[in-house]
Tab-separated table of C-alpha atoms in Angstrom:
chain	number	residue	atom	x	y	z
A	1	MET	CA	46.613	-32.808	-42.622
A	2	SER	CA	45.098	-34.659	-45.628
A	3	SER	CA	44.564	-32.939	-48.859
A	4	PRO	CA	40.945	-32.872	-48.846
A	5	SER	CA	41.152	-30.965	-45.316
A	6	ALA	CA	43.801	-28.918	-46.247
A	7	GLY	CA	41.788	-27.869	-49.385
A	8	CYS	CA	38.821	-27.044	-47.293
A	9	VAL	CA	40.981	-24.869	-44.750
A	10	GLU	CA	42.490	-23.058	-47.343
A	11	GLN	CA	39.266	-22.044	-49.143
A	12	LEU	CA	37.664	-21.455	-45.739
A	13	LYS	CA	40.333	-18.951	-44.863
A	14	ALA	CA	39.913	-17.362	-48.403
A	15	VAL	CA	36.067	-16.563	-47.788
A	16	LEU	CA	35.825	-16.155	-44.061
A	17	PRO	CA	39.339	-14.817	-42.872
A	18	HIS	CA	38.127	-13.701	-39.639
A	19	ARG	CA	36.046	-16.497	-38.633
A	20	VAL	CA	38.705	-19.372	-39.068
A	21	HIS	CA	41.128	-20.309	-36.311
A	22	LEU	CA	43.938	-22.454	-36.978
A	23	PRO	CA	45.776	-25.125	-34.622
A	24	GLU	CA	48.544	-22.704	-33.960
A	25	THR	CA	46.203	-19.941	-32.651
A	26	ASP	CA	44.985	-19.299	-29.140
A	27	ASP	CA	41.534	-19.119	-30.340
A	28	TYR	CA	41.692	-22.665	-31.522
A	29	HIS	CA	43.019	-23.813	-28.323
A	30	ALA	CA	40.544	-21.829	-26.442
A	31	ALA	CA	37.492	-23.200	-28.349
A	32	LEU	CA	38.811	-26.686	-27.757
A	33	GLY	CA	39.179	-26.063	-23.811
A	34	ARG	CA	35.670	-25.085	-23.607
A	35	VAL	CA	34.308	-28.376	-24.733
A	36	PHE	CA	32.891	-30.489	-21.961
A	37	PHE	CA	33.666	-34.060	-23.280
A	38	PRO	CA	37.364	-34.768	-22.173
A	39	GLU	CA	38.113	-36.927	-25.177
A	40	ALA	CA	36.713	-34.629	-27.539
A	41	SER	CA	38.798	-31.677	-26.210
A	42	ARG	CA	41.762	-33.640	-26.808
A	43	ARG	CA	41.149	-34.028	-30.672
A	44	ARG	CA	42.702	-31.867	-33.286
A	45	PRO	CA	40.264	-30.585	-35.984
A	46	SER	CA	41.719	-29.015	-38.953
A	47	CYS	CA	40.476	-25.635	-37.944
A	48	VAL	CA	37.644	-24.156	-35.922
A	49	VAL	CA	35.087	-21.747	-37.488
A	50	GLU	CA	33.156	-19.484	-35.390
A	51	PRO	CA	30.232	-17.997	-37.694
A	52	VAL	CA	28.159	-14.901	-36.930
A	53	SER	CA	25.220	-15.723	-39.209
A	54	VAL	CA	23.342	-18.370	-41.065
A	55	ASP	CA	24.967	-17.312	-44.305
A	56	GLU	CA	28.224	-17.939	-42.755
A	57	VAL	CA	27.199	-21.639	-41.771
A	58	SER	CA	26.162	-22.207	-45.329
A	59	THR	CA	29.336	-20.938	-46.836
A	60	VAL	CA	31.230	-23.717	-44.527
A	61	MET	CA	28.928	-26.147	-45.612
A	62	ARG	CA	29.384	-25.415	-49.227
A	63	VAL	CA	33.171	-25.371	-49.164
A	64	ALA	CA	33.307	-28.832	-47.400
A	65	HIS	CA	30.909	-30.057	-49.915
A	66	ARG	CA	33.131	-28.824	-52.697
A	67	THR	CA	36.522	-29.748	-51.374
A	68	GLY	CA	35.635	-33.190	-49.824
A	69	GLY	CA	35.827	-31.917	-46.242
A	70	THR	CA	34.047	-32.910	-43.113
A	71	VAL	CA	32.456	-30.950	-40.487
A	72	THR	CA	31.244	-31.391	-36.899
A	73	VAL	CA	29.204	-28.957	-34.901
A	74	ARG	CA	29.825	-27.595	-31.387
A	75	GLY	CA	26.655	-26.150	-29.965
A	76	GLY	CA	26.619	-26.982	-26.143
A	77	GLY	CA	29.785	-28.897	-26.264
A	78	LEU	CA	28.794	-31.854	-24.399
A	79	SER	CA	28.824	-34.396	-27.091
A	80	SER	CA	31.670	-36.392	-27.657
A	81	ASN	CA	31.061	-36.168	-31.473
A	82	CYS	CA	31.317	-32.284	-31.568
A	83	VAL	CA	35.005	-32.543	-32.498
A	84	ALA	CA	36.899	-34.918	-34.622
A	85	ASP	CA	40.517	-35.134	-35.768
A	86	ASP	CA	41.056	-33.407	-39.302
A	87	ALA	CA	37.421	-32.140	-39.538
A	88	VAL	CA	36.438	-28.483	-39.402
A	89	MET	CA	34.626	-27.614	-35.999
A	90	LEU	CA	31.765	-25.314	-36.725
A	91	ASP	CA	31.434	-23.523	-33.323
A	92	LEU	CA	27.937	-22.088	-33.123
A	93	SER	CA	28.312	-21.235	-29.394
A	94	ALA	CA	30.514	-18.160	-29.830
A	95	ALA	CA	27.845	-15.949	-31.655
A	96	LEU	CA	24.623	-17.974	-32.462
A	97	ASN	CA	23.602	-18.253	-28.872
A	98	THR	CA	20.558	-16.306	-28.215
A	99	ALA	CA	16.955	-17.246	-27.054
A	100	ARG	CA	14.004	-15.099	-27.046
A	101	PRO	CA	10.166	-15.761	-26.062
A	102	GLU	CA	7.613	-15.226	-28.518
A	103	GLY	CA	3.986	-15.658	-26.952
A	104	ASP	CA	3.750	-19.519	-26.117
A	105	ARG	CA	6.833	-20.386	-28.194
A	106	VAL	CA	10.416	-19.692	-27.898
A	107	VAL	CA	13.011	-19.040	-30.760
A	108	VAL	CA	16.368	-20.303	-29.923
A	109	ALA	CA	19.693	-20.013	-31.908
A	110	GLY	CA	21.555	-23.092	-32.728
A	111	GLY	CA	24.563	-22.385	-30.547
A	112	ALA	CA	22.311	-21.636	-27.625
A	113	THR	CA	22.087	-23.961	-24.580
A	114	VAL	CA	18.980	-25.131	-23.082
A	115	GLY	CA	19.973	-23.099	-19.950
A	116	THR	CA	20.036	-19.931	-22.090
A	117	MET	CA	16.497	-20.878	-23.254
A	118	LEU	CA	15.011	-21.440	-19.827
A	119	ASP	CA	16.518	-18.297	-18.607
A	120	ALA	CA	14.816	-16.467	-21.353
A	121	LEU	CA	11.597	-18.062	-20.345
A	122	ALA	CA	11.771	-17.505	-16.792
A	123	PRO	CA	9.912	-14.270	-16.680
A	124	THR	CA	7.170	-15.707	-18.599
A	125	GLY	CA	6.525	-18.798	-15.983
A	126	ARG	CA	6.885	-21.107	-18.987
A	127	VAL	CA	9.218	-23.915	-19.641
A	128	VAL	CA	10.421	-26.622	-22.431
A	129	PRO	CA	11.176	-29.725	-20.748
A	130	VAL	CA	14.791	-30.476	-21.218
A	131	GLY	CA	17.652	-32.917	-19.588
A	132	ILE	CA	19.071	-32.580	-16.301
A	133	VAL	CA	21.785	-29.908	-16.919
A	134	GLY	CA	21.587	-26.668	-18.800
A	135	HIS	CA	24.579	-26.891	-20.782
A	136	ALA	CA	23.268	-28.993	-23.381
A	137	GLY	CA	22.562	-27.556	-26.969
A	138	PHE	CA	20.745	-28.627	-29.767
A	139	GLY	CA	22.554	-32.129	-30.290
A	140	LEU	CA	20.418	-33.091	-27.178
A	141	VAL	CA	17.309	-30.994	-28.176
A	142	THR	CA	17.225	-32.877	-31.367
A	143	ARG	CA	18.067	-36.292	-30.351
A	144	GLY	CA	15.953	-36.513	-27.064
A	145	GLY	CA	15.925	-34.464	-24.016
A	146	VAL	CA	15.403	-36.701	-21.098
A	147	GLY	CA	14.926	-34.936	-17.636
A	148	TYR	CA	12.407	-34.535	-14.774
A	149	LEU	CA	9.558	-33.324	-16.890
A	150	THR	CA	9.685	-36.244	-19.681
A	151	ARG	CA	6.859	-37.978	-17.883
A	152	SER	CA	4.575	-35.079	-17.917
A	153	LEU	CA	5.539	-33.184	-21.012
A	154	GLY	CA	7.587	-35.761	-23.163
A	155	LEU	CA	11.026	-35.252	-24.759
A	156	THR	CA	12.573	-31.972	-25.652
A	157	LEU	CA	12.440	-32.869	-29.196
A	158	ASP	CA	8.726	-33.275	-29.055
A	159	GLN	CA	8.483	-29.623	-28.525
A	160	LEU	CA	9.944	-28.659	-31.824
A	161	VAL	CA	7.490	-26.479	-33.966
A	162	GLU	CA	9.976	-25.384	-36.727
A	163	VAL	CA	13.780	-25.944	-37.365
A	164	GLU	CA	16.189	-23.871	-39.636
A	165	LEU	CA	18.619	-26.530	-41.242
A	166	VAL	CA	21.597	-25.974	-43.425
A	167	LEU	CA	22.151	-29.025	-45.287
A	168	PRO	CA	25.428	-30.289	-46.296
A	169	SER	CA	25.225	-28.822	-49.698
A	170	GLY	CA	24.845	-25.290	-48.042
A	171	GLU	CA	21.276	-25.033	-48.865
A	172	VAL	CA	18.992	-23.350	-45.908
A	173	VAL	CA	15.497	-25.147	-45.329
A	174	HIS	CA	12.814	-24.392	-42.834
A	175	LEU	CA	11.224	-27.552	-41.566
A	176	SER	CA	7.716	-27.916	-39.923
A	177	ASP	CA	4.501	-29.817	-40.043
A	178	ALA	CA	3.651	-27.733	-42.997
A	179	SER	CA	6.621	-29.147	-45.056
A	180	THR	CA	5.911	-31.185	-47.945
A	181	GLY	CA	7.891	-33.704	-50.113
A	182	ASP	CA	11.401	-34.305	-49.419
A	183	GLU	CA	11.408	-31.472	-46.649
A	184	ALA	CA	8.756	-33.352	-44.865
A	185	ASP	CA	11.164	-36.355	-44.767
A	186	LEU	CA	13.867	-34.131	-43.133
A	187	TRP	CA	11.426	-32.614	-40.652
A	188	TRP	CA	10.639	-36.382	-39.712
A	189	ALA	CA	14.509	-36.918	-39.383
A	190	VAL	CA	15.733	-33.992	-37.602
A	191	ARG	CA	13.436	-34.909	-34.563
A	192	GLY	CA	15.648	-37.651	-33.453
A	193	CYS	CA	18.630	-37.517	-35.664
A	194	ALA	CA	19.501	-33.942	-36.682
A	195	PRO	CA	23.279	-34.113	-36.477
A	196	CYS	CA	23.359	-36.481	-39.463
A	197	PHE	CA	21.353	-34.409	-41.896
A	198	GLY	CA	22.725	-30.662	-41.430
A	199	VAL	CA	23.534	-27.771	-38.934
A	200	VAL	CA	20.471	-26.596	-36.950
A	201	THR	CA	20.867	-22.805	-36.905
A	202	SER	CA	17.699	-21.994	-35.121
A	203	ALA	CA	14.471	-23.568	-33.958
A	204	VAL	CA	11.252	-22.604	-32.525
A	205	LEU	CA	9.814	-24.781	-29.625
A	206	ARG	CA	6.582	-24.975	-27.817
A	207	THR	CA	6.462	-23.765	-24.195
A	208	HIS	CA	4.406	-24.894	-21.222
A	209	PRO	CA	3.235	-23.141	-17.840
A	210	GLN	CA	5.008	-24.665	-15.134
A	211	GLY	CA	4.959	-23.583	-11.317
A	212	PRO	CA	7.534	-24.771	-8.664
A	213	VAL	CA	8.673	-28.252	-8.961
A	214	TRP	CA	8.629	-30.637	-5.459
A	215	VAL	CA	11.627	-32.699	-4.879
A	216	ASP	CA	12.399	-35.242	-2.335
A	217	ARG	CA	16.093	-36.421	-2.042
A	218	MET	CA	17.159	-39.609	-0.335
A	219	VAL	CA	20.598	-41.387	0.115
A	220	LEU	CA	20.019	-44.999	0.905
A	221	GLY	CA	21.606	-48.351	1.191
A	222	ILE	CA	21.676	-50.268	-1.931
A	223	ASP	CA	19.434	-52.883	-0.315
A	224	SER	CA	16.686	-50.576	-1.354
A	225	LEU	CA	17.246	-51.013	-5.199
A	226	ALA	CA	14.849	-53.795	-5.892
A	227	THR	CA	12.079	-51.738	-3.939
A	228	TYR	CA	12.930	-48.629	-5.923
A	229	PHE	CA	12.608	-50.860	-9.193
A	230	ARG	CA	9.035	-51.989	-8.162
A	231	VAL	CA	7.733	-48.435	-6.778
A	232	ALA	CA	8.921	-45.960	-9.391
A	233	PRO	CA	6.817	-47.274	-12.413
A	234	THR	CA	3.619	-47.056	-10.311
A	235	LEU	CA	3.876	-43.164	-9.929
A	236	PRO	CA	1.619	-40.877	-12.194
A	237	ARG	CA	3.031	-39.088	-15.058
A	238	ASN	CA	3.408	-35.781	-13.106
A	239	THR	CA	5.911	-37.517	-10.877
A	240	THR	CA	9.343	-38.918	-11.872
A	241	MET	CA	11.557	-41.034	-9.583
A	242	GLY	CA	15.236	-40.802	-10.829
A	243	ALA	CA	18.301	-42.711	-8.969
A	244	VAL	CA	21.959	-42.558	-8.851
A	245	LEU	CA	23.895	-46.075	-7.920
A	246	GLY	CA	27.072	-44.922	-6.751
A	247	TYR	CA	29.189	-43.515	-4.075
A	248	SER	CA	29.063	-40.831	-1.705
A	249	ALA	CA	30.960	-39.170	1.122
A	250	LEU	CA	28.106	-40.147	3.422
A	251	SER	CA	29.162	-43.765	3.091
A	252	ALA	CA	32.941	-44.390	3.509
A	253	ASP	CA	33.065	-47.778	2.223
A	254	GLU	CA	29.810	-49.009	0.950
A	255	PRO	CA	27.885	-47.673	-2.218
A	256	ILE	CA	24.530	-46.062	-1.908
A	257	LEU	CA	21.546	-45.344	-3.928
A	258	PHE	CA	20.537	-41.739	-4.228
A	259	VAL	CA	16.847	-41.247	-4.992
A	260	TYR	CA	15.509	-37.947	-6.565
A	261	THR	CA	11.744	-37.851	-6.541
A	262	ALA	CA	10.354	-34.725	-8.584
A	263	CYS	CA	6.538	-33.767	-8.557
A	264	ALA	CA	5.648	-31.334	-11.304
A	265	SER	CA	2.149	-30.671	-10.014
A	266	SER	CA	1.486	-28.014	-7.026
A	267	ASP	CA	-1.569	-29.950	-6.047
A	268	ALA	CA	-1.125	-31.083	-2.217
A	269	ALA	CA	-2.646	-34.672	-3.116
A	270	ASP	CA	-0.097	-35.276	-5.698
A	271	ILE	CA	2.748	-34.151	-3.505
A	272	ASP	CA	1.696	-36.600	-0.838
A	273	ARG	CA	1.431	-39.218	-3.373
A	274	ALA	CA	5.013	-38.725	-4.379
A	275	ARG	CA	6.395	-38.582	-0.637
A	276	ALA	CA	4.512	-41.721	0.143
A	277	ALA	CA	6.268	-43.421	-2.770
A	278	ALA	CA	9.462	-42.069	-1.569
A	279	ASP	CA	8.479	-43.372	1.797
A	280	ALA	CA	8.076	-46.729	0.283
A	281	VAL	CA	11.251	-46.821	-1.127
A	282	ALA	CA	13.047	-45.630	1.829
A	283	GLY	CA	11.347	-48.581	3.751
A	284	GLY	CA	13.238	-50.946	1.479
A	285	SER	CA	16.552	-49.874	3.263
A	286	GLY	CA	17.934	-50.605	6.360
A	287	ASN	CA	20.203	-47.448	6.260
A	288	VAL	CA	18.729	-43.971	5.397
A	289	LEU	CA	21.727	-41.908	5.203
A	290	TYR	CA	20.157	-38.641	4.196
A	291	ARG	CA	16.654	-37.211	3.494
A	292	SER	CA	15.350	-33.739	2.530
A	293	GLU	CA	12.465	-31.886	0.865
A	294	THR	CA	12.537	-28.713	-1.403
A	295	SER	CA	10.971	-27.081	-4.222
A	296	GLY	CA	12.218	-24.702	-6.769
A	297	THR	CA	11.808	-23.235	-10.448
A	298	TYR	CA	12.654	-25.642	-13.154
A	299	LEU	CA	15.696	-26.176	-14.149
A	300	GLY	CA	18.056	-23.735	-12.367
A	301	GLY	CA	16.299	-23.743	-9.021
A	302	LEU	CA	16.135	-27.491	-8.506
A	303	PRO	CA	18.945	-29.467	-6.614
A	304	GLU	CA	21.779	-31.210	-8.657
A	305	PHE	CA	21.212	-34.967	-9.735
A	306	ALA	CA	23.842	-35.835	-7.437
A	307	PRO	CA	24.363	-37.028	-3.671
A	308	PRO	CA	24.607	-34.487	-1.196
A	309	GLY	CA	28.060	-33.889	0.799
A	310	LEU	CA	29.208	-35.439	4.033
A	311	ASP	CA	27.288	-32.694	6.091
A	312	GLY	CA	24.378	-32.537	3.693
A	313	GLU	CA	26.019	-29.707	1.609
A	314	GLU	CA	24.698	-29.185	-1.911
A	315	PRO	CA	26.943	-31.074	-4.601
A	316	GLU	CA	28.829	-28.784	-6.951
A	317	PRO	CA	26.711	-27.897	-10.026
A	318	ILE	CA	28.150	-29.424	-13.267
A	319	ARG	CA	30.265	-26.792	-14.988
A	320	LEU	CA	32.163	-26.329	-18.090
A	321	PRO	CA	35.835	-26.404	-18.180
A	322	GLU	CA	38.237	-23.293	-18.530
A	323	PRO	CA	40.727	-23.544	-21.240
A	324	GLY	CA	43.967	-25.452	-19.997
A	325	GLU	CA	42.068	-26.930	-17.049
A	326	PRO	CA	43.210	-30.434	-16.277
A	327	ARG	CA	40.953	-32.838	-17.474
A	328	GLY	CA	39.997	-36.628	-16.611
A	329	SER	CA	38.518	-39.239	-18.676
A	330	PHE	CA	34.985	-40.653	-19.175
A	331	PHE	CA	33.280	-43.185	-20.983
A	332	GLY	CA	29.516	-43.440	-21.120
A	333	LYS	CA	26.764	-45.300	-22.548
A	334	ALA	CA	22.940	-45.031	-22.276
A	335	VAL	CA	20.395	-47.642	-22.883
A	336	PHE	CA	16.645	-47.793	-22.625
A	337	THR	CA	14.831	-50.410	-20.473
A	338	GLY	CA	11.081	-51.317	-19.935
A	339	ALA	CA	9.620	-51.585	-16.438
A	340	THR	CA	10.860	-55.076	-16.126
A	341	LEU	CA	13.725	-54.255	-13.554
A	342	ASP	CA	13.781	-56.679	-10.876
A	343	SER	CA	15.504	-57.881	-7.780
A	344	HIS	CA	17.677	-60.036	-10.030
A	345	LEU	CA	18.979	-57.154	-11.891
A	346	ALA	CA	19.299	-55.282	-8.453
A	347	GLU	CA	21.763	-57.940	-7.160
A	348	ALA	CA	23.748	-57.903	-10.250
A	349	LEU	CA	24.078	-53.985	-10.439
A	350	ALA	CA	25.013	-54.260	-6.719
A	351	THR	CA	27.838	-56.330	-7.422
A	352	GLN	CA	28.851	-54.244	-10.452
A	353	ILE	CA	28.911	-51.073	-8.339
A	354	ARG	CA	30.873	-52.476	-5.523
A	355	GLY	CA	33.432	-53.525	-8.225
A	356	ALA	CA	33.806	-50.097	-9.842
A	357	PRO	CA	37.429	-49.342	-10.267
A	358	THR	CA	36.851	-45.579	-9.265
A	359	ARG	CA	34.342	-43.933	-6.666
A	360	GLU	CA	33.414	-41.696	-9.520
A	361	CYS	CA	31.834	-44.551	-11.504
A	362	ARG	CA	27.906	-44.417	-11.344
A	363	ILE	CA	24.874	-45.743	-12.824
A	364	ASP	CA	21.898	-43.366	-13.315
A	365	PHE	CA	18.341	-44.074	-13.499
A	366	GLN	CA	16.384	-41.624	-15.355
A	367	HIS	CA	12.812	-42.166	-15.209
A	368	THR	CA	10.740	-41.860	-18.180
A	369	GLY	CA	7.653	-43.536	-19.362
A	370	GLY	CA	4.251	-41.261	-19.316
A	371	ALA	CA	4.241	-38.954	-22.014
A	372	LEU	CA	7.240	-40.377	-23.678
A	373	ALA	CA	4.869	-42.918	-25.247
A	374	ASP	CA	2.208	-40.374	-26.373
A	375	VAL	CA	4.138	-40.244	-29.764
A	376	GLY	CA	4.825	-43.139	-31.831
A	377	ASP	CA	8.247	-44.804	-32.403
A	378	GLU	CA	7.582	-44.145	-36.274
A	379	ASP	CA	6.177	-40.460	-35.994
A	380	THR	CA	9.672	-39.050	-35.578
A	381	ALA	CA	13.060	-40.472	-36.224
A	382	PHE	CA	13.545	-41.149	-32.250
A	383	TRP	CA	13.125	-44.864	-31.512
A	384	GLY	CA	12.512	-46.114	-28.139
A	385	ARG	CA	9.181	-44.709	-26.867
A	386	SER	CA	8.127	-47.627	-24.688
A	387	GLY	CA	11.036	-47.187	-22.366
A	388	GLU	CA	10.338	-46.584	-18.698
A	389	TRP	CA	14.065	-45.745	-17.810
A	390	ASN	CA	17.065	-44.251	-19.521
A	391	ILE	CA	20.109	-45.722	-17.803
A	392	PRO	CA	23.227	-43.813	-18.420
A	393	LEU	CA	26.275	-45.493	-17.068
A	394	ASN	CA	29.341	-43.375	-16.372
A	395	ALA	CA	32.819	-44.802	-16.099
A	396	ILE	CA	34.980	-41.818	-14.859
A	397	TRP	CA	38.671	-41.662	-14.163
A	398	SER	CA	41.581	-39.191	-13.450
A	399	ASP	CA	44.530	-41.654	-13.259
A	400	PRO	CA	45.255	-43.490	-16.847
A	401	TYR	CA	46.018	-46.603	-14.807
A	402	TYR	CA	42.330	-46.862	-14.330
A	403	GLY	CA	41.391	-46.785	-17.871
A	404	ALA	CA	41.174	-50.358	-18.980
A	405	ALA	CA	39.415	-51.464	-15.834
A	406	CYS	CA	36.930	-48.771	-16.398
A	407	LEU	CA	36.191	-49.763	-19.873
A	408	SER	CA	35.850	-53.288	-18.709
A	409	TRP	CA	33.501	-52.440	-15.798
A	410	ALA	CA	31.229	-50.539	-18.310
A	411	GLY	CA	31.164	-53.579	-20.561
A	412	GLY	CA	30.163	-55.895	-17.519
A	413	THR	CA	27.505	-53.336	-16.558
A	414	LEU	CA	25.967	-53.358	-20.206
A	415	ASP	CA	25.961	-57.162	-20.010
A	416	ALA	CA	24.059	-57.123	-16.722
A	417	LEU	CA	21.515	-54.812	-18.146
A	418	ALA	CA	21.174	-56.599	-21.522
A	419	PRO	CA	18.266	-58.612	-20.513
A	420	HIS	CA	16.150	-55.639	-19.984
A	421	THR	CA	17.548	-53.296	-22.599
A	422	THR	CA	15.075	-52.137	-25.202
A	423	GLY	CA	17.043	-49.448	-26.974
A	424	VAL	CA	19.988	-47.324	-27.130
A	425	TYR	CA	20.016	-43.384	-26.586
A	426	SER	CA	21.750	-42.161	-29.485
A	427	VAL	CA	23.404	-39.370	-27.867
A	428	GLU	CA	25.792	-41.707	-26.472
A	429	VAL	CA	26.656	-43.681	-29.623
A	430	ARG	CA	30.029	-43.013	-30.890
A	431	PRO	CA	32.103	-44.069	-34.202
A	432	GLY	CA	34.899	-46.364	-34.155
A	433	PHE	CA	34.039	-48.944	-31.240
A	434	PRO	CA	33.197	-52.550	-31.735
A	435	GLU	CA	29.756	-52.251	-30.669
A	436	THR	CA	28.813	-48.979	-32.611
A	437	GLY	CA	27.253	-50.976	-35.413
A	438	ALA	CA	24.803	-52.815	-32.835
A	439	GLU	CA	24.173	-49.606	-31.007
A	440	ILE	CA	23.050	-47.746	-34.119
A	441	ASN	CA	20.525	-50.514	-34.846
A	442	ALA	CA	19.285	-50.466	-31.309
A	443	ALA	CA	19.210	-46.612	-31.314
A	444	TYR	CA	16.907	-46.229	-34.532
A	445	GLY	CA	15.257	-49.532	-34.827
A	446	GLY	CA	12.676	-49.853	-37.506
A	447	ASN	CA	13.504	-46.190	-38.520
A	448	LEU	CA	17.212	-46.934	-39.525
A	449	ARG	CA	16.657	-47.974	-43.307
A	450	ARG	CA	14.694	-44.776	-43.726
A	451	LEU	CA	17.223	-42.549	-42.152
A	452	ARG	CA	20.104	-44.233	-44.100
A	453	GLU	CA	18.226	-43.473	-47.487
A	454	LEU	CA	17.425	-39.903	-46.736
A	455	ARG	CA	21.012	-39.496	-45.623
A	456	GLN	CA	22.495	-40.874	-48.884
A	457	ARG	CA	20.275	-38.293	-50.619
A	458	HIS	CA	21.447	-35.497	-48.641
A	459	ASP	CA	25.069	-36.236	-47.883
A	460	PRO	CA	26.605	-38.476	-50.540
A	461	MET	CA	29.856	-36.547	-50.205
A	462	GLY	CA	30.056	-37.494	-46.261
A	463	VAL	CA	30.324	-33.933	-45.091
A	464	LEU	CA	28.737	-34.932	-41.951
A	465	THR	CA	30.223	-38.708	-41.680
A	466	HIS	CA	31.637	-38.363	-38.166
A	467	TYR	CA	27.938	-38.433	-36.972
A	468	PRO	CA	27.212	-42.463	-36.905
A	469	LEU	CA	24.203	-43.811	-38.804
């Protein structure tokens, strides 16, 4: 352990003796074992701190600032950046994990997941648009939040009304549209880049009424990909048409296109239009392997964003690991594109997925557009409002033998997407890779200079340096 981190840990032990877990303790290993991202779970922070109050979070930041220590934050635990070697892992999920409705708003603690938030809202019939899984925390909430309601309601970060933020100095600020001066700059920055500026300990979000969501799912041959690219952008903003290019038990040898059409409207005419669009995509394939319709409450009552099993059984929900459970490996990237995807790209991606080193590798198409563009690129720190798709590509392997091949495959897939790429989703930007600098430029675009100047003012000691900017 380096001298700054050793000094930081010693002082934390002195002021928060019952919250600090050291590497030799069971609580330390249990906290890491619950981190979703495999690579992050294998890192070794200097200690884990589980605060029970905003004051304790402030104490951690003050100590790190004073001693030259560094801090990462574990909220939902999905981010690869929530753990770093030799840094303090501040685990908000252990105690600061509540959510409660207040009229047409919801108040959410910094360690709560979006699933906890939606569960609290369920009796009210109101929702906040989030991503496609309930396990995400404020790293996702404050840097985007792309899901089934993005086209109709916007990003999760667009619903933020107020944020309680603990700065690297330990100062606690409350940010909103009413903020002025330097705090107005922070309010702009936390909506798109919060992890670089402080620890979100609480937030208030705007909620919306939402009835059942209609969903059509299809498993098709990949000959339908070009048709999918053509049809999806024609849909109204109440309907999103996502897809996964990958493998399924429904097709023994050939990859498939899984198409997931979700209509947020309860109007029969809107659902008919969504169904007709799905029909058009199905018509582009000579091989329809599966199709079904359903409706359910958002988000927990909707099917998973994954192909069904061999006999149409529902895919297993994504779950957080248990401590000590064997883990594979994952390498992910996510890029934004406009509505320019075409038949040439469809051919290139078909070649890529056929050459995937494992059947777990997949290319997702999260359909955006619509309300995403209702906010300007410079109105918040989030850059990429003109996008029609967010495209996460996921290289997944269990046997280390496939590691190098999976990384190469991911690089080749990014190359294929490059002519259409308009930006990078910052949630997948990680430090230490050759491409990190270019990804940061693409993720923050014209906002990057302002963000860096603001960060230098608020974190000159680099307490949050593990979050790339």
